[in-house]
Structure formats: structure tokens, C-alpha cells
Coordinates of C-alpha atoms and ligand atoms in Angstrom, one line a residue:
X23 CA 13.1 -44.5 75.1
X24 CA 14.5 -47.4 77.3
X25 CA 12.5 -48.7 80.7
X26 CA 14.6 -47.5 83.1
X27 CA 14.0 -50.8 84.9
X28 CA 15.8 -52.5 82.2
X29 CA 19.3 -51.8 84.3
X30 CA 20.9 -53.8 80.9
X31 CA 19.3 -51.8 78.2
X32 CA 20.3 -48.2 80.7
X33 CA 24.1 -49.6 80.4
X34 CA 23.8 -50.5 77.2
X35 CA 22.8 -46.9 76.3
X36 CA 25.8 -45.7 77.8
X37 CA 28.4 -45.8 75.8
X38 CA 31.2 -43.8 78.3
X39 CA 29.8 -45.8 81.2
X40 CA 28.4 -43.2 83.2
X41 CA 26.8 -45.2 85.3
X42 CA 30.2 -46.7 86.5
X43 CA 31.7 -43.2 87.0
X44 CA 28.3 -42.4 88.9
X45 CA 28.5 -45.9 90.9
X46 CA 32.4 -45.2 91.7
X47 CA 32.0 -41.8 92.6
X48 CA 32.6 -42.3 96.7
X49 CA 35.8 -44.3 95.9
X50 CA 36.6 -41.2 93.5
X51 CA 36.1 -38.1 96.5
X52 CA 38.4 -40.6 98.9
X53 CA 41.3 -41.0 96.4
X54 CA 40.8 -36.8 95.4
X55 CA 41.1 -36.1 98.7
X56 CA 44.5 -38.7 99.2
X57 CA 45.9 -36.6 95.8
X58 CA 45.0 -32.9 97.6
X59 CA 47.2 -34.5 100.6
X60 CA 50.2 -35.7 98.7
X61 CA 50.0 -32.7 95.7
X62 CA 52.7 -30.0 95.3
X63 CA 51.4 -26.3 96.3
X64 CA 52.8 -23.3 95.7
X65 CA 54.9 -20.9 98.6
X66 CA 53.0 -18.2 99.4
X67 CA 53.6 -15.6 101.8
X68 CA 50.2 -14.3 103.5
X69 CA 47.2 -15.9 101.0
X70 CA 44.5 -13.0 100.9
X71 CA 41.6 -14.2 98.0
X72 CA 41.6 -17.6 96.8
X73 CA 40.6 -18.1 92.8
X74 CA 39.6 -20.8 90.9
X75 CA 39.3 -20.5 87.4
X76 CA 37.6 -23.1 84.8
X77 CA 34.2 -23.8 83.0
X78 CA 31.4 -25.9 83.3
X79 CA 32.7 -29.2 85.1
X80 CA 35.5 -27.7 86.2
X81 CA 34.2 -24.9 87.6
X82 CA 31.5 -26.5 90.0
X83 CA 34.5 -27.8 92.1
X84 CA 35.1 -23.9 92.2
X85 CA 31.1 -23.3 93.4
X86 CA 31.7 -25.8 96.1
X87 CA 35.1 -24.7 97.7
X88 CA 33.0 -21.4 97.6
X89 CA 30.2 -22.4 99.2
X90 CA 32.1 -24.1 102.1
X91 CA 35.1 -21.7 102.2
X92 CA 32.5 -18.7 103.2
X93 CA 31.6 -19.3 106.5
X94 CA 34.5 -21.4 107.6
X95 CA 37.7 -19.6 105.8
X96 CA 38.7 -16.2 106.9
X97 CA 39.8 -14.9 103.0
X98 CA 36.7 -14.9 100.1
X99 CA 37.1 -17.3 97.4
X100 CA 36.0 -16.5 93.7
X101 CA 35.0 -18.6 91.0
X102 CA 35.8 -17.0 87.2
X103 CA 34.2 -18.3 84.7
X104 CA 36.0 -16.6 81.7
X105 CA 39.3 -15.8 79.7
X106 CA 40.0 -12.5 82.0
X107 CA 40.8 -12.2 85.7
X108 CA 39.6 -10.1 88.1
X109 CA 41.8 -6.7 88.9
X110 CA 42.4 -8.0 92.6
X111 CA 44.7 -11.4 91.5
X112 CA 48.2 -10.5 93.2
X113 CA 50.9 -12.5 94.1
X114 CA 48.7 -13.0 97.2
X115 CA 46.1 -14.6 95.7
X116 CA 46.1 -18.2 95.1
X117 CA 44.8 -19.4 91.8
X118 CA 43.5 -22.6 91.1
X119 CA 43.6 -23.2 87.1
X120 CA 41.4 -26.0 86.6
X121 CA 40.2 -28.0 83.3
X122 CA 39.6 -31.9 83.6
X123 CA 40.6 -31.9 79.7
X124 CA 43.9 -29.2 80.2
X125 CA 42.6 -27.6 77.1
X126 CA 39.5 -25.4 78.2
X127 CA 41.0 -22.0 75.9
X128 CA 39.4 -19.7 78.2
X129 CA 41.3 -21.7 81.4
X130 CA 44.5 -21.5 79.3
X131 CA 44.2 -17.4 78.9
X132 CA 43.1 -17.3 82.4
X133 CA 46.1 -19.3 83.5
X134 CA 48.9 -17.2 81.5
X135 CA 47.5 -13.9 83.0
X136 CA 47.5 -15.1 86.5
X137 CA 51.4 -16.0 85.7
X138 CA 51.6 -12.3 84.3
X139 CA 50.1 -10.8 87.1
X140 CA 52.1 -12.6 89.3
X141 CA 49.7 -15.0 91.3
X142 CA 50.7 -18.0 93.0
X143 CA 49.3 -20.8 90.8
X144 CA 48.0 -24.1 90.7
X145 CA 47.0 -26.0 88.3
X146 CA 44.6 -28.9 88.4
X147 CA 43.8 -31.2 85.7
X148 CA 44.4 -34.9 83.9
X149 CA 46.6 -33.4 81.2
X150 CA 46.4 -31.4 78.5
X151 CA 48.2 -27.7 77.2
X152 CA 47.4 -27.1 81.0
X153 CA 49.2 -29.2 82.7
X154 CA 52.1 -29.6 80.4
X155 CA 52.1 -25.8 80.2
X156 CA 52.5 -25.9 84.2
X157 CA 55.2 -28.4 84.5
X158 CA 57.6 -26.5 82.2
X159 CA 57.1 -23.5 84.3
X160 CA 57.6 -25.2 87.5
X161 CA 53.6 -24.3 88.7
X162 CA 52.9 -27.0 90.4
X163 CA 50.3 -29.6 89.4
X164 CA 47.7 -31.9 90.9
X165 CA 47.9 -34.8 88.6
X166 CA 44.1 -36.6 88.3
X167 CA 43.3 -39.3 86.4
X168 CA 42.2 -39.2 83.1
X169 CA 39.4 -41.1 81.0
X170 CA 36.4 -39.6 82.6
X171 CA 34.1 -36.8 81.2
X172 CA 34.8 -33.9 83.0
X173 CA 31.5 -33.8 84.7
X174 CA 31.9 -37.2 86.1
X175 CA 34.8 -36.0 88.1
X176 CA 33.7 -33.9 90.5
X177 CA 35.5 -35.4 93.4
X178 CA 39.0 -34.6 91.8
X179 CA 37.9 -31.3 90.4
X180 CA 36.9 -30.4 94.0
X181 CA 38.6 -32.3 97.2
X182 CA 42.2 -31.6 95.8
X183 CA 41.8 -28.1 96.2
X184 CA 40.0 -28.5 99.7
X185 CA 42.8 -30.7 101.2
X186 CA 45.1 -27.6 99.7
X187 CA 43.8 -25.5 102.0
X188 CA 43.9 -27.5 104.9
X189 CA 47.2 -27.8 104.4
X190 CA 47.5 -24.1 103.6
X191 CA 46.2 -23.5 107.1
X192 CA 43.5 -21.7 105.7
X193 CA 40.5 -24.3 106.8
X194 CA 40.5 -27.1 109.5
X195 CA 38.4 -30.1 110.1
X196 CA 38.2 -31.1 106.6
X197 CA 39.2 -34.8 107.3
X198 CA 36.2 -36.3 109.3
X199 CA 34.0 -34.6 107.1
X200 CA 35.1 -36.2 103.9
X201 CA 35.0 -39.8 105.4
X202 CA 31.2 -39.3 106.3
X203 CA 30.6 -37.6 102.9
X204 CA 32.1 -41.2 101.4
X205 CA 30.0 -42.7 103.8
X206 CA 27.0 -41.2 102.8
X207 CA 27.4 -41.1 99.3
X208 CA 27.8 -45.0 99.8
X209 CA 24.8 -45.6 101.1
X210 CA 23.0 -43.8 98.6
X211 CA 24.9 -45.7 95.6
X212 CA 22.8 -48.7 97.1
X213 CA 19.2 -46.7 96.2
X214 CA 19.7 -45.3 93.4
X215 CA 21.8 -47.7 90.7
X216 CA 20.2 -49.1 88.2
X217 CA 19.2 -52.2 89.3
X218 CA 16.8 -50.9 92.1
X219 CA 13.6 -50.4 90.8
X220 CA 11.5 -46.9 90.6
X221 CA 9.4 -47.7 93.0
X222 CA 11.9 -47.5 95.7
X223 CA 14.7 -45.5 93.9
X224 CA 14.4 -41.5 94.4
X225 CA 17.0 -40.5 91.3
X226 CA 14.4 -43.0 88.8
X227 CA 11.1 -41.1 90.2
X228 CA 12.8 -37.6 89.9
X229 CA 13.3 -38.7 86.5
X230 CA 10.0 -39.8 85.5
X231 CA 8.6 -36.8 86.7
X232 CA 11.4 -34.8 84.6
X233 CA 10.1 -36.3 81.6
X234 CA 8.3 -34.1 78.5
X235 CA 9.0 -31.4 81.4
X236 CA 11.4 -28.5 82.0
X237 CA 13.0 -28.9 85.6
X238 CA 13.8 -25.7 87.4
X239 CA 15.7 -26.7 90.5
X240 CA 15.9 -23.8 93.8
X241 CA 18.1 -24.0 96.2
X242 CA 19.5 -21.7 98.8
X243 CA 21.4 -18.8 98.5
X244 CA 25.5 -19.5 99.7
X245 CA 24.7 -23.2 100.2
X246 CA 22.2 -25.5 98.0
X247 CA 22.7 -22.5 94.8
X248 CA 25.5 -24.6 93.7
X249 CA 23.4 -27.8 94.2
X250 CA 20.4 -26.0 91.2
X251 CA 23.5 -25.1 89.1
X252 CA 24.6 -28.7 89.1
X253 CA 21.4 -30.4 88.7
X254 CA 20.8 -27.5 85.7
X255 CA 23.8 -28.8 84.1
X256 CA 23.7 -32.2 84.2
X257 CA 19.9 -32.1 82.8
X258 CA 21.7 -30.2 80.3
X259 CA 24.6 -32.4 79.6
X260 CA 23.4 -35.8 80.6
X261 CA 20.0 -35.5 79.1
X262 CA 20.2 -33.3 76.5
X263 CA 17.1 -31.1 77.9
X264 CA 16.4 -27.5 79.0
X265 CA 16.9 -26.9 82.7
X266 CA 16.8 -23.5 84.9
X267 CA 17.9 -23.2 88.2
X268 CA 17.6 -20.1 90.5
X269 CA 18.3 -19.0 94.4
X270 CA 15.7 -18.2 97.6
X271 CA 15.5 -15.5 98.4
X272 CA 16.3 -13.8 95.4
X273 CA 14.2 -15.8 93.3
X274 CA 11.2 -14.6 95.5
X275 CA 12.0 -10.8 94.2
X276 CA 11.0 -11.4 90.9
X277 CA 10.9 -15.4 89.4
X278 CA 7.6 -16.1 91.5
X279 CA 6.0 -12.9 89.8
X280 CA 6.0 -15.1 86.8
X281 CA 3.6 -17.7 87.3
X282 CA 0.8 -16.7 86.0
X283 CA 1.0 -16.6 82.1
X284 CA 0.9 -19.0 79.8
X285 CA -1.0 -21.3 81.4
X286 CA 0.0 -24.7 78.8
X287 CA 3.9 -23.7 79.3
X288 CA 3.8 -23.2 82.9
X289 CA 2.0 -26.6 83.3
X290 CA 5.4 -28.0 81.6
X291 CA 7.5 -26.9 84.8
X292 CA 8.2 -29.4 87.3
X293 CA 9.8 -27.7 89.9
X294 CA 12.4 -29.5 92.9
X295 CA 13.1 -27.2 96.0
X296 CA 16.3 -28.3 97.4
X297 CA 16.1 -28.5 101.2
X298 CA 18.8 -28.2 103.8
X299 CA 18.9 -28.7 107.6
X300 CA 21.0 -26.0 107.2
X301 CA 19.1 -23.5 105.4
X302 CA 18.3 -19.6 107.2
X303 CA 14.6 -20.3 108.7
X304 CA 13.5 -17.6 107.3
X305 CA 14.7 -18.8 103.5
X306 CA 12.8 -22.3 105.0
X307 CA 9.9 -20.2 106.1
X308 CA 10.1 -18.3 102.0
X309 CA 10.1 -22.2 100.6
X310 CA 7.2 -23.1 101.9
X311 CA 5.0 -20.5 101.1
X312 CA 6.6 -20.0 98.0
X313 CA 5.2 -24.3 97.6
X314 CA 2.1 -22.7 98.3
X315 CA 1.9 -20.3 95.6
X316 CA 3.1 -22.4 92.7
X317 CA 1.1 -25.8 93.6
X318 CA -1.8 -26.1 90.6
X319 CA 0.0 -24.0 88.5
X320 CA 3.1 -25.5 87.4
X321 CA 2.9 -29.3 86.9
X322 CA 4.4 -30.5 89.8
X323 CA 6.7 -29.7 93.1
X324 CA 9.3 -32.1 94.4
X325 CA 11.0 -31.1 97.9
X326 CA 14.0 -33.4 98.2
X327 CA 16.3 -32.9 101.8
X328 CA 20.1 -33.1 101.9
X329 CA 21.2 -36.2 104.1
X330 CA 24.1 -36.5 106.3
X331 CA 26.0 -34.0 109.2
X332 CA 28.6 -32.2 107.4
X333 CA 27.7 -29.3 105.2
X334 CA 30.2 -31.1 102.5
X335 CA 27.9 -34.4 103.2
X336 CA 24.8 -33.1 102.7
X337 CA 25.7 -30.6 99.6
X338 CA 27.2 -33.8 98.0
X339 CA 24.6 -36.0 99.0
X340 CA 22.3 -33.6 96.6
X341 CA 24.3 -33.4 93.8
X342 CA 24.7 -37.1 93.6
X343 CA 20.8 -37.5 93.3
X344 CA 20.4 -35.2 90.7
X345 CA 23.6 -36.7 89.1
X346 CA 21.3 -39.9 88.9
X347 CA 18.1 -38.4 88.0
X348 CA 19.5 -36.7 85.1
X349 CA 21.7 -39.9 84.1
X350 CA 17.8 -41.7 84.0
X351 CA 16.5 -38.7 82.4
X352 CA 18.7 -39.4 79.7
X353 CA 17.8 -43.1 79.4
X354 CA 13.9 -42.6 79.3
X355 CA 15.0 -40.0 76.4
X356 CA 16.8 -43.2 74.5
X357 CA 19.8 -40.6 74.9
X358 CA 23.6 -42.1 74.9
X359 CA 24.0 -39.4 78.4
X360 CA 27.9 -39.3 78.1
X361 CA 29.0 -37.4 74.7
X362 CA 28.3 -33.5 74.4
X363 CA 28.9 -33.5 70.8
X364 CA 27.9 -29.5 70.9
X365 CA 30.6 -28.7 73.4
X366 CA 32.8 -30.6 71.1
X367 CA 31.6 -28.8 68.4
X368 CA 32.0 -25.2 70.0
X369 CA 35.6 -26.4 70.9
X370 CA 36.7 -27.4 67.4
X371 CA 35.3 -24.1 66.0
X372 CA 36.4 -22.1 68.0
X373 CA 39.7 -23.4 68.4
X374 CA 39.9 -22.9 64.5
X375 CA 39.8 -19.3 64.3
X376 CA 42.4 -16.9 66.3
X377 CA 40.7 -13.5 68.0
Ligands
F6R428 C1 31.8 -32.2 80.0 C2 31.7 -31.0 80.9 C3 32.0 -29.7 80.4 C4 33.5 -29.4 80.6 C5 33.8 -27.9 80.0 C6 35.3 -27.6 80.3 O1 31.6 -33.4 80.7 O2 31.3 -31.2 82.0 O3 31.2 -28.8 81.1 O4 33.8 -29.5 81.9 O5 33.6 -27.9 78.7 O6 36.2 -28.5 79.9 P1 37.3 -29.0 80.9 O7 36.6 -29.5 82.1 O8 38.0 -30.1 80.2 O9 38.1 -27.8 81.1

């Protein structure tokens, strides 16, 4: 375990310099946006479904174009999470293949059947089969930079493909509402590195109350969901720990039943509601009684608000506190939080035997 006021001894811990990928992360969306401006993009006569395809890093970028496609872009955008496509992918769909690495297998089989079926294809990645594979066929590329662990590059794996479709003519506005997402995610660098103490840093105290728990993170159906996915994950991959996440209202249908039984487990739950300014009132309304009817039984509750205007400011502004919480999580674990020596592990066995 370190102190996670020991800002030295958190570094130190950090072998792949997390913290500096964390700390640079506003300079990071700016430039991802810059590379979506200048990238190369497919022609494509009347774009009817957009579809990114990638895994766990590289597939959040996905979750957010989603989220902030679907009630500002007239066409639906899908996120595939797997080797396969979905029957719709046509030559007027546009795919985005994405992999940080370029060598995510199940992106690489989802790639060659988007070439078979004829879609207009992107590729977005640091280098790798995927890109290499891309520039021989002439599919164009979005080149990001490499050296970072795939979850550490959000901002590339997301804001290329979000400047695309500005330029596509498929969304507007997107400008202004990057800068204030760098803005805000600025300011909040200043609370939460290491060198500010727990008292008045949010991402430490979520951590400390993370600790010896299991976090299960709610957000909001078609906005903050993406946010509990997130957070789940980077528990997961930062900290090494268990972490659920679910959706109002749907969790209200059937997770909330379960709160009764065991007792000593459900003590171990610390729950977070993620809140929104933009959330339905009625899902608002669900939160709070839903507060009401898990307080005493689970160990604690933590409601933490978006901040900023912009729904891309305020979904951001989330993820980046629980990309600090579970980067502290890790350190009051004694846990290096950059390898995922498992995912490595999956990767090289699986790559070793051909289905
Ligand atoms: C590692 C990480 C993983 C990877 C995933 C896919 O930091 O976040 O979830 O993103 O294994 O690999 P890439 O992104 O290289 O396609």
C-alpha cells in the first residue's frame, strides 16, 4: 500500500507513467481533435449507419461518439464489440476500425469483413497489422501517436472520429464544444493530481472509499452509461479490482430487487450515482429514491455531478475523475496501475492457436 499523499512514492509505483498520460490528457483531446481535422476519410456517397468496431479501450471512443451522435446526428451509430459485423454494414455505412495497438484480432477480422462487405472504411490506430493492413489497401488512416496504453488514450481513440463527422456533414458545432471540454478538463487536472492532498482532492476520496470494496457505478441510460462502463473498466484495469456498472432506469427493473441478501457482501458495495444536468427528471426523480432505498444497506453512496456546458464536457469531465480515482485506487493497492499482464496473457494465447 502506498499513502496516496506520498505524490513521489504514487509516481514511483507507476512504472508507464500513468499519471503523466492522466495529467496530459486535455493537451491530448486538443491535438485528437487537430488529427480528426487534418485525417484522410473515405468518399462516400449518402452515409446511412456509422460503425465503430474495437475492444475495450478502443471501443469506449465508440460508446462516446454514440452517446453524442444520438440526439444530435440524423443516422444511428453502433459500437461492435467482436470478430463479426452486423448484417446491415453496406457500402453506406461508414466503419471506423479502431485498435490503439493495430493488433486487437477480433478488430483485424472485423476490419477484413467490412472490406468484404464493401463498407467505406476507416481505420484508426498508432500502428500495428491494422494500420499497415490499411495503407496497402489504400483505406485511409488516422495516424495517433504511439507509447501510451490504450486506455490512456481516449482523446485519440475518440475526437478523431468526431471531427470526421463534422467534416462528413453529419454533426455541427463540435468545435466550441471541444475547447471548453479542454478547458474543463484543465481545471480539474489542478484538483486531482497527485500532489493535492485527499482532503481537498475528489479522485483521492473516491478512492479511499473504493478501498476493500466493490464499486458499482450507475449512470444514465444514452448519456452517463458510458461514463459506469468506463469507471468499471478502469477499476478493472488500473486497479486490478472487481467493478460492476449498470443503467437507470433499467437497473430499477431488476438490480435494486437485490439488496437485500447477504447482508456481509452487500455491506462490501460502495455505490457512485453519476449525475448529469442533463439527465430525464424522471431518471433524476428514480436516483434519488433509488439513494433512498440502498442507504444502510450497502456500505456507502457517492453522488458525483458532471461539470461543464457541453454534453461532451460534462461526459468527459466524469470519466476523467474516475480515471483518477481508479489510478489512486491502484496506489492504495501497492499496484503498478499501468500493465495488464492478463490481457497480455489472453493475447499471446490466443494468438498462438488458429480457429
Ligand atoms: C489496455 C486497454 C485494453 C485494450 C484492448 C484492445 O490499456 O485498455 O482494453 O484497449 O485490449 O487493444 P487495442 O486498444 O490495442 O485494440
Amino acid at each position: 500500500m502506498v499513502d496516496i499523499n506520498d505524490a513521489a512514492a504514487i509516481k514511483n509505483l507507476d512504472t508507464m507513467s500513468m499519471h503523466a498520460a492522466l495529467e496530459g490528457l486535455p493537451a491530448q483531446c486538443a491535438n485528437a481533435y487537430d488529427i480528426g481535422q487534418k485525417a484522410p476519410l473515405p468518399r462516400i456517397e449518402e452515409t446511412r449507419a456509422v460503425l465503430v468496431t474495437g475492444l475495450g479501450g478502443s471501443a469506449i471512443g465508440g460508446d462516446l461518439l454514440r452517446v453524442y451522435c444520438q440526439e444530435r446526428a440524423g443516422i444511428p451509430v453502433v459500437v461492435n464489440r467482436d470478430y463479426n459485423l452486423p448484417a446491415f454494414a453496406d457500402e453506406n455505412t461508414l466503419v471506423f476500425a479502431v485498435s490503439y495497438s493495430g493488433n486487437t484480432e477480433e478488430t483485424l477480422h472485423a476490419y477484413r469483413l467490412a472490406r468484404v462487405k464493401g463498407c467505406r472504411v476507416v481505420a484508426l490506430s498508432s500502428g500495428g497489422k491494422l494500420a499497415a493492413w490499411a495503407s496497402e489497401e489504400g483505406v485511409p488512416v488516422i495516424p495517433i501517436p504511439s507509447g501510451l496504453a490504450p486506455r490512456a488514450a481516449t482523446g485519440y481513440l475518440f475526437l478523431p472520429m468526431l471531427a470526421a463527422l463534422e467534416r462528413l456533414r453529419l454533426l455541427d458545432g463540435i468545435d466550441g464544444a471541444v475547447s471548453e471540454m479542454v478547458a474543463v478538463l484543465r481545471a480539474q487536472t489542478d484538483s486531482y493530481r497527485p500532489e493535492v492532498p485527499s482532503d481537498i482532492n475528489p479522485a483521492k476520496q473516491l478512492a479511499l472509499e473504493f478501498r476493500d470494496r466493490i464499486p458499482v457505478i450507475w449512470g444514465a441510460s444514452g448519456t452517463t452509461e458510458v461514463v459506469a462502463l468506463r469507471w468499471k473498466g478502469q477499476v478493472n484495469e488500473n486497479a486490478k479490482a472487481p467493478a460492476y456498472c449498470n443503467s437507470f432506469p433499467e437497473l430499477n427493473h431488476n438490480e435494486i430487487v437485490g439488496f437485500e441478501q447477504p447482508g456481509e457482501l452487500l455491506n462490501r458495495l460502495w455505490i457512485v450515482l453519476l449525475k448529469d444536468k442533463g439527465d430525464d427528471p424522471r431518471v433524476a426523480y428514480r436516483m434519488q429514491v433509488t439513494n433512498k432505498i440502498i442507504t444502510g444497506k450497502v456500505a456507502g453512496v457517492t453522488e458525483v455531478a458532471s461539470a461543464g456546458e457541453s454534453i461532451l464536457a460534462r461526459l468527459y469531465s466524469l470519466i476523467y475523475l474516475g480515471d483518477w480515482a481508479s489510478f489512486y485506487l491502484a496506489a492504495l493497492y501497492g499496484i503498478d496501475p499501468g500493465p495488464v499482464r492478463v490481457i497480455d496473457y489472453l493475447k499471446g494465447e490466443l494468438a498462438k492457436k488458429q480457429i
